[in-house]
Backbone as CSV, one residue per row, in Angstrom:
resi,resn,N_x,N_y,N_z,CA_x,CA_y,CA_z,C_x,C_y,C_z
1,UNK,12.340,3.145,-23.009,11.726,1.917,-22.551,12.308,1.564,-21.180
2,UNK,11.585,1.259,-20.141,12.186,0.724,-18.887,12.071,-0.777,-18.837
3,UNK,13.669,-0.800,-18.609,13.574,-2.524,-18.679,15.244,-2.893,-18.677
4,UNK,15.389,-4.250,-18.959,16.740,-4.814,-19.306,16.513,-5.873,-20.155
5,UNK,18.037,-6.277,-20.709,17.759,-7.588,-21.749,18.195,-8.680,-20.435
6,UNK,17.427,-9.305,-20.968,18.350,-11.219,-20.365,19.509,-11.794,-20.889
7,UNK,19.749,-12.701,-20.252,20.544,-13.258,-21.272,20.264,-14.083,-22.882
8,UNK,19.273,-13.793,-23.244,18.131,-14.455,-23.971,17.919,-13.696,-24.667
9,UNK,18.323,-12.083,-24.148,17.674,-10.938,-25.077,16.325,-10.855,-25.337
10,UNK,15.892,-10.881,-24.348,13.995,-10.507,-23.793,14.334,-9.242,-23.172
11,UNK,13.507,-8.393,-23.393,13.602,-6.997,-22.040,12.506,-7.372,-21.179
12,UNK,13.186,-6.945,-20.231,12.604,-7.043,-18.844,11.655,-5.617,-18.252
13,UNK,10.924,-5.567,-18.221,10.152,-4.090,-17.580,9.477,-4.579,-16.394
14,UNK,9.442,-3.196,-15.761,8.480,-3.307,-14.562,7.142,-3.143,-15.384
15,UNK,6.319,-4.081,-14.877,4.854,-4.039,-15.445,3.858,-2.998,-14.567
16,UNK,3.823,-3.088,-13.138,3.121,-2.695,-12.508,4.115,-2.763,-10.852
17,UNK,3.292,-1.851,-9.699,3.842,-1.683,-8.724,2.819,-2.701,-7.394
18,UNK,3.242,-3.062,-6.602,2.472,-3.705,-5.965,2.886,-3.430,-4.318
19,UNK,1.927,-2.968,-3.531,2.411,-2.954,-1.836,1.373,-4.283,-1.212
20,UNK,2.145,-5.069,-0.264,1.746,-5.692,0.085,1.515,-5.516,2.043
21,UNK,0.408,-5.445,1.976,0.552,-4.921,3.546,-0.439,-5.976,4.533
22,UNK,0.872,-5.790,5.828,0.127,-7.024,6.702,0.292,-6.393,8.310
23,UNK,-1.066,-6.568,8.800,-0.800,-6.547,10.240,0.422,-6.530,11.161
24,UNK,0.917,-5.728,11.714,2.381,-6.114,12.962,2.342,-6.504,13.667
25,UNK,2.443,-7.710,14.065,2.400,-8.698,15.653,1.353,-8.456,15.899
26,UNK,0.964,-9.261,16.752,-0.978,-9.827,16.859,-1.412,-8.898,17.864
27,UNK,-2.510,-8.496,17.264,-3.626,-7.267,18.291,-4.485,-7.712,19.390
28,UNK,-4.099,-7.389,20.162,-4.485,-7.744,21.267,-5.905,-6.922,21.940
29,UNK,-5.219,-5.454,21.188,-6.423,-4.210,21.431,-7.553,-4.198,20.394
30,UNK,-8.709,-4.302,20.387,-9.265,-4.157,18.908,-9.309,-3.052,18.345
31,UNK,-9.239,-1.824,19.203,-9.095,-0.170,19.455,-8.185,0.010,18.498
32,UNK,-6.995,-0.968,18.434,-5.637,-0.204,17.728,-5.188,-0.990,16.403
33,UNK,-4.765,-0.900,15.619,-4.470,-1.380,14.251,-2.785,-0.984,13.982
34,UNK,-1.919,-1.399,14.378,-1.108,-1.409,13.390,-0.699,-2.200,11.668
35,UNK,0.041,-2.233,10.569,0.390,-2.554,9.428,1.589,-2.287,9.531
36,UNK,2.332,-3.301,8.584,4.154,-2.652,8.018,2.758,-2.870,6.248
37,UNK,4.164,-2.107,5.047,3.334,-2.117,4.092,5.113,-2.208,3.296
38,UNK,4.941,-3.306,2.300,6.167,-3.422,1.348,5.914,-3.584,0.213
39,UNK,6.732,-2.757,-0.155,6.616,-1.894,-2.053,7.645,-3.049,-2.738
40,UNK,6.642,-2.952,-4.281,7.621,-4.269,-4.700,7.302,-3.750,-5.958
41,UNK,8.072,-4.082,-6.982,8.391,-3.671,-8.673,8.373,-4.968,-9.100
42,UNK,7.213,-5.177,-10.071,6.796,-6.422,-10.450,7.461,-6.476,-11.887
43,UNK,8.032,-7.617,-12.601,8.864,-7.611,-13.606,8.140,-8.306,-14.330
44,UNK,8.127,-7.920,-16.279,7.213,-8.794,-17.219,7.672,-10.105,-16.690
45,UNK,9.186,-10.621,-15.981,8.973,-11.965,-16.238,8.817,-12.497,-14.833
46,UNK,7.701,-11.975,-14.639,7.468,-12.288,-12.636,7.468,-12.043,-11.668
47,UNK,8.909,-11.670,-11.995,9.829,-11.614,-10.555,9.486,-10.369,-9.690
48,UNK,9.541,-9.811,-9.156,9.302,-9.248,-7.888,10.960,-8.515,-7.587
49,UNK,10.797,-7.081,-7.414,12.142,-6.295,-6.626,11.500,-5.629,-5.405
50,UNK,12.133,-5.999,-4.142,11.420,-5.397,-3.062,12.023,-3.602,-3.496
51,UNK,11.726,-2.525,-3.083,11.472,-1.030,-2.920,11.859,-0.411,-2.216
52,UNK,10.622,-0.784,-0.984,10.565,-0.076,0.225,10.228,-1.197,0.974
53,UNK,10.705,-1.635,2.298,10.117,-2.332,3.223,10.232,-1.728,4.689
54,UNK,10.657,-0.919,4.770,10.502,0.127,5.959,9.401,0.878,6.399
55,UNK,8.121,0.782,6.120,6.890,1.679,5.843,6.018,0.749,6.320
56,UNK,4.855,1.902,6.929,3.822,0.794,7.465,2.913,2.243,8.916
57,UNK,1.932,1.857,9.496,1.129,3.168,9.906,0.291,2.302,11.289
58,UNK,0.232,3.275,12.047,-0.787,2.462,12.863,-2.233,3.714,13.130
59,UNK,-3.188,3.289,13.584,-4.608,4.191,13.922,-5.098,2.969,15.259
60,UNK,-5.533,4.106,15.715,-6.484,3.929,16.926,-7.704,4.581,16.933
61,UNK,-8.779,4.160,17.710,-10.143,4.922,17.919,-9.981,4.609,19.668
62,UNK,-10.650,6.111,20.337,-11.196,6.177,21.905,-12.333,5.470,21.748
63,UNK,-12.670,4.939,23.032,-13.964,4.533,23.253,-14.297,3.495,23.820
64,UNK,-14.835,3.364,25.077,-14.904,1.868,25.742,-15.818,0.709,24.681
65,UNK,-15.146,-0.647,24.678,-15.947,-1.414,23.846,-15.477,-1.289,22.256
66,UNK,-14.723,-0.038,21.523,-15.027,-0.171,20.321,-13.968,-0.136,19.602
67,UNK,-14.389,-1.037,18.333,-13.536,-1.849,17.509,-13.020,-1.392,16.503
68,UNK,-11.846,-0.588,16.348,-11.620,-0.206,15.201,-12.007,-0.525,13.412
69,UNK,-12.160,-1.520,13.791,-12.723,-2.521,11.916,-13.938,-2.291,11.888
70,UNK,-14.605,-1.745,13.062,-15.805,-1.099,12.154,-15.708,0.114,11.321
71,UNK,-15.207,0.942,11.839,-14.501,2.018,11.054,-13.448,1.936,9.616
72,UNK,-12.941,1.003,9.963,-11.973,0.838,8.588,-12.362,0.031,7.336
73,UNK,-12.198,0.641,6.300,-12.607,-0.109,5.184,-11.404,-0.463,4.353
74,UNK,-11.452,-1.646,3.448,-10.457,-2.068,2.725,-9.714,-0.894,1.446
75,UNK,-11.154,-0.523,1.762,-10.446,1.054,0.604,-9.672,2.469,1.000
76,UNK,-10.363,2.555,2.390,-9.146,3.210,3.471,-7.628,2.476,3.574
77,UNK,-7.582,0.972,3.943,-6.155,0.430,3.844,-5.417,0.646,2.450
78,UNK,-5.980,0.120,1.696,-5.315,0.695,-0.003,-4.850,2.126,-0.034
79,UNK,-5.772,3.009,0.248,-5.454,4.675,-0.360,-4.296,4.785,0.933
80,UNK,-4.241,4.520,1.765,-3.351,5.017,2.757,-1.797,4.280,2.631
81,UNK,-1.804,2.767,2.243,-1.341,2.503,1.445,-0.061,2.683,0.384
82,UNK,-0.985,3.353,-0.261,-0.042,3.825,-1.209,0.162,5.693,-0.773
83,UNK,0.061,5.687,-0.016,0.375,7.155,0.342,2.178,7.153,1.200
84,UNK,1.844,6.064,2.302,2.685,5.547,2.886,4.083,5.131,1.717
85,UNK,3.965,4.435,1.141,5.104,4.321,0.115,5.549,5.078,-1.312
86,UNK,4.471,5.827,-0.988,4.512,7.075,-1.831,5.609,8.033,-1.509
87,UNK,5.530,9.455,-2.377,6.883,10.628,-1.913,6.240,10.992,-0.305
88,UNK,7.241,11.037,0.707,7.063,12.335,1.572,6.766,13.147,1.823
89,UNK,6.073,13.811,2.416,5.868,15.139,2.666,6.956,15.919,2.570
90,UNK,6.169,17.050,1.770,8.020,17.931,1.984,7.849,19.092,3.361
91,UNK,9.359,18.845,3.548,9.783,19.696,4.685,10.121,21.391,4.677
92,UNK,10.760,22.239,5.176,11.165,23.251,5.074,11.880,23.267,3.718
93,UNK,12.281,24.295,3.048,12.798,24.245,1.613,12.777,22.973,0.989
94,UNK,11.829,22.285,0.780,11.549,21.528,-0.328,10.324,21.606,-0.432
95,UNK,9.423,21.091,-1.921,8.328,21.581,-2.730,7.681,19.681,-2.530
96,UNK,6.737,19.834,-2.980,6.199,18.391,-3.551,6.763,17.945,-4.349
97,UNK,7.098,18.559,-5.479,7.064,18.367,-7.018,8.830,17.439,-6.507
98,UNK,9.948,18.673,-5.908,11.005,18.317,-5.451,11.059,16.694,-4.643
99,UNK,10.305,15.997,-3.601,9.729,15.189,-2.929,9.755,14.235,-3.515
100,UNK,8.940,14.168,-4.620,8.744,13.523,-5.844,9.810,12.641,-6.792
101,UNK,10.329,13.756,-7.000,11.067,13.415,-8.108,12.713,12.612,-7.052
102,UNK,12.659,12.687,-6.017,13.552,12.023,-5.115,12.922,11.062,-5.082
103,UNK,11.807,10.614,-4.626,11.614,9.356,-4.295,11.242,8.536,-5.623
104,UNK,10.665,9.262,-6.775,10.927,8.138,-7.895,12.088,7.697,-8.437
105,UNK,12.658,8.941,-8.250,14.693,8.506,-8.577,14.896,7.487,-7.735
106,UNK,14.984,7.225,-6.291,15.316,6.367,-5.267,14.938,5.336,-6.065
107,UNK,14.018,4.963,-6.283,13.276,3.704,-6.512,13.709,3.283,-7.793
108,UNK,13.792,4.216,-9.017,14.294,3.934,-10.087,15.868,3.199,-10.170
109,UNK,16.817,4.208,-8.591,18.260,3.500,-8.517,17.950,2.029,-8.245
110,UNK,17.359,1.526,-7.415,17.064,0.621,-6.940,17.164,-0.140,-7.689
111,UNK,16.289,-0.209,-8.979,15.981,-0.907,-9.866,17.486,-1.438,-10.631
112,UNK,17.874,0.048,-11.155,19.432,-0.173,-11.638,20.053,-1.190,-10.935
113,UNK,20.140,-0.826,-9.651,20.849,-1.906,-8.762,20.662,-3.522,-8.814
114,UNK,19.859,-3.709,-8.935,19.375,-4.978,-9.490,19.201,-5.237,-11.242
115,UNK,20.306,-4.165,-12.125,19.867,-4.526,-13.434,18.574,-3.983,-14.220
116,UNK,17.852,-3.667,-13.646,16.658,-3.020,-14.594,16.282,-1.402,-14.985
117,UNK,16.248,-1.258,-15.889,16.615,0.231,-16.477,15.219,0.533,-16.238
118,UNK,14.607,2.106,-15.322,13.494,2.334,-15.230,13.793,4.012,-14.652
119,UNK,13.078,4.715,-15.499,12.759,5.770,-15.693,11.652,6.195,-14.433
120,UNK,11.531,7.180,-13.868,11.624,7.740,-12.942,9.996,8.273,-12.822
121,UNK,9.439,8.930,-14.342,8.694,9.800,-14.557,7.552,7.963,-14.811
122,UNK,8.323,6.915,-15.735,7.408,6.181,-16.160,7.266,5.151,-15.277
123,UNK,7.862,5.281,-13.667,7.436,4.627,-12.668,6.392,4.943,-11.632
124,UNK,6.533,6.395,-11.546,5.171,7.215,-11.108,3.767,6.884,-11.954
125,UNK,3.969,6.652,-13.043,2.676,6.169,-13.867,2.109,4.774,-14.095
126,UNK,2.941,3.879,-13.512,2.704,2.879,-13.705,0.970,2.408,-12.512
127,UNK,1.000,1.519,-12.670,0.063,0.910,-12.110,-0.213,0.605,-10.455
128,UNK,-0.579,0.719,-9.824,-0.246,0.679,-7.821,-1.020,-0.190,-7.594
129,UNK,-0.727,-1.853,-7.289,-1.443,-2.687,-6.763,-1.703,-3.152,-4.965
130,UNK,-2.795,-3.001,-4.610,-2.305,-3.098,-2.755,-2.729,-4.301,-2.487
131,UNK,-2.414,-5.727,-1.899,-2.425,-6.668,-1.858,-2.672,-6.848,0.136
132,UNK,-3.750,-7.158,0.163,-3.890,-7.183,1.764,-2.889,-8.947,2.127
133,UNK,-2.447,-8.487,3.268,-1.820,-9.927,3.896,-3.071,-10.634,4.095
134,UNK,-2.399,-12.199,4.646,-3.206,-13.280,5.032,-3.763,-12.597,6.240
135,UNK,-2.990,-12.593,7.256,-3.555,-12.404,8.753,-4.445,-10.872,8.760
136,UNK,-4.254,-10.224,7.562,-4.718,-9.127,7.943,-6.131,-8.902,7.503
137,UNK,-6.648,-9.720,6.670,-7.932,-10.512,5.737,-8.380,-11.110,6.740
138,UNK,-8.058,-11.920,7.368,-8.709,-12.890,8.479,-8.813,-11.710,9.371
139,UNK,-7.761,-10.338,10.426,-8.198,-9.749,11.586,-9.476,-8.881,10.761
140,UNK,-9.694,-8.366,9.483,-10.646,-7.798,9.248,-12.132,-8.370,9.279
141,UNK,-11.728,-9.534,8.596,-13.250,-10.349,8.790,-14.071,-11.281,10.220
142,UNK,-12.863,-10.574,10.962,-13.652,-11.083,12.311,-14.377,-9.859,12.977
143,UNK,-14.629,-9.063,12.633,-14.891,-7.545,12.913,-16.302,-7.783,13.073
144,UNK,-16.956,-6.627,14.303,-17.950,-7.463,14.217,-18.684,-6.580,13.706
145,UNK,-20.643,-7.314,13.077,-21.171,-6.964,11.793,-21.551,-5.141,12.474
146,UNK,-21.929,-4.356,11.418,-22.234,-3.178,11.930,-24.097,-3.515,12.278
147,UNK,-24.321,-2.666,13.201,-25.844,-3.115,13.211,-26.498,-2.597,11.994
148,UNK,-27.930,-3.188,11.838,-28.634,-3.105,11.021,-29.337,-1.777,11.387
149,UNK,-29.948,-1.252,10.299,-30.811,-0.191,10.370,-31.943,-0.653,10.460
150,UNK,-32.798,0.005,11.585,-33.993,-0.310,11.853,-34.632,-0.059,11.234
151,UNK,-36.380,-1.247,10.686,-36.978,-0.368,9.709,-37.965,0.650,10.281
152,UNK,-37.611,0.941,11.527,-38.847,2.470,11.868,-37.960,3.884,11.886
153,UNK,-36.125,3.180,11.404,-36.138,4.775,11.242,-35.910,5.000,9.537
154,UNK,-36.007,6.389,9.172,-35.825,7.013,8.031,-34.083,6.099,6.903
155,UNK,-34.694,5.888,6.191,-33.420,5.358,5.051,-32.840,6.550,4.687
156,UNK,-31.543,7.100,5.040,-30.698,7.899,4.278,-30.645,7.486,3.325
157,UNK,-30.611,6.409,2.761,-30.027,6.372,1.104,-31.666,6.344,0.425
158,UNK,-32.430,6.570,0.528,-33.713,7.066,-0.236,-34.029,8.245,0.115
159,UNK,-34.303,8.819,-0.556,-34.380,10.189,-0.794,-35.531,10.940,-0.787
């Protein structure tokens, strides 16, 4: 079981994992997008253990005039996301599998460190929640609309 007692003798588990990711200092370019993205271990009784807060990605698009948020979707920020606070790429003599099992250990010490007993294999399985920031909800929804499809040309999505 991953978890701890209280003083109450309740166990404590991580329920689920959650990254919360927000824009880095205000964009000036619309071309360019940076994010930081922070990993947090959510506890049955609430509480929150930060992870990782070192992580985070930036993208750009060429092109006079054009706006990166047309291109990006909220489901691109999620999957990338959790890739970002995910294992590493492995390097010269190391494997994935190897990669892996370091960075769920890391995270599992972590936990110890703060008291909560969590298994390594049953933190990789848990649940990955991506939580967009405030400012970063608002720079997306100012994006501007994609144009409409005209109705004299052909509908790709009918067949």
């Amino acid at each position: 079981m991953t978890g701890h007692a209280d003083p109450e003798d309740h166990m404590v588990e991580v329920t689920r994992l959650s990254t919360l990711v927000e824009l880095d200092g205000e964009r000036a370019d619309p071309a360019e997008m940076a994010v930081s993205a922070r990993l947090e271990a959510v506890l049955s009784d609430d509480r929150r253990i930060p992870l990782l807060d070192d992580r985070g990605w930036s993208e750009s698009i060429h092109g006079g005039g054009v706006d990166i948020r047309e291109f990006v979707s909220v489901g691109d920020i999620e999957e990338t996301a959790r890739t970002v606070v995910g294992p590493d790429e492995p390097g010269e003599d190391h494997t994935h599998e190897g990669m892996a099992a370091d960075h769920w250990g890391h995270l599992a010490d972590i936990l110890r460190r703060h008291g909560v007993a969590a298994h390594p294999a049953e933190l990789e399985r848990l649940p990955h929640e991506v939580v967009l920031g405030e400012r970063l909800r608002e720079w997306l929804g100012r994006a501007r609309p994609l144009p409409s499809w005209p109705d004299s040309w052909p509908d790709p999505g009918r067949g």
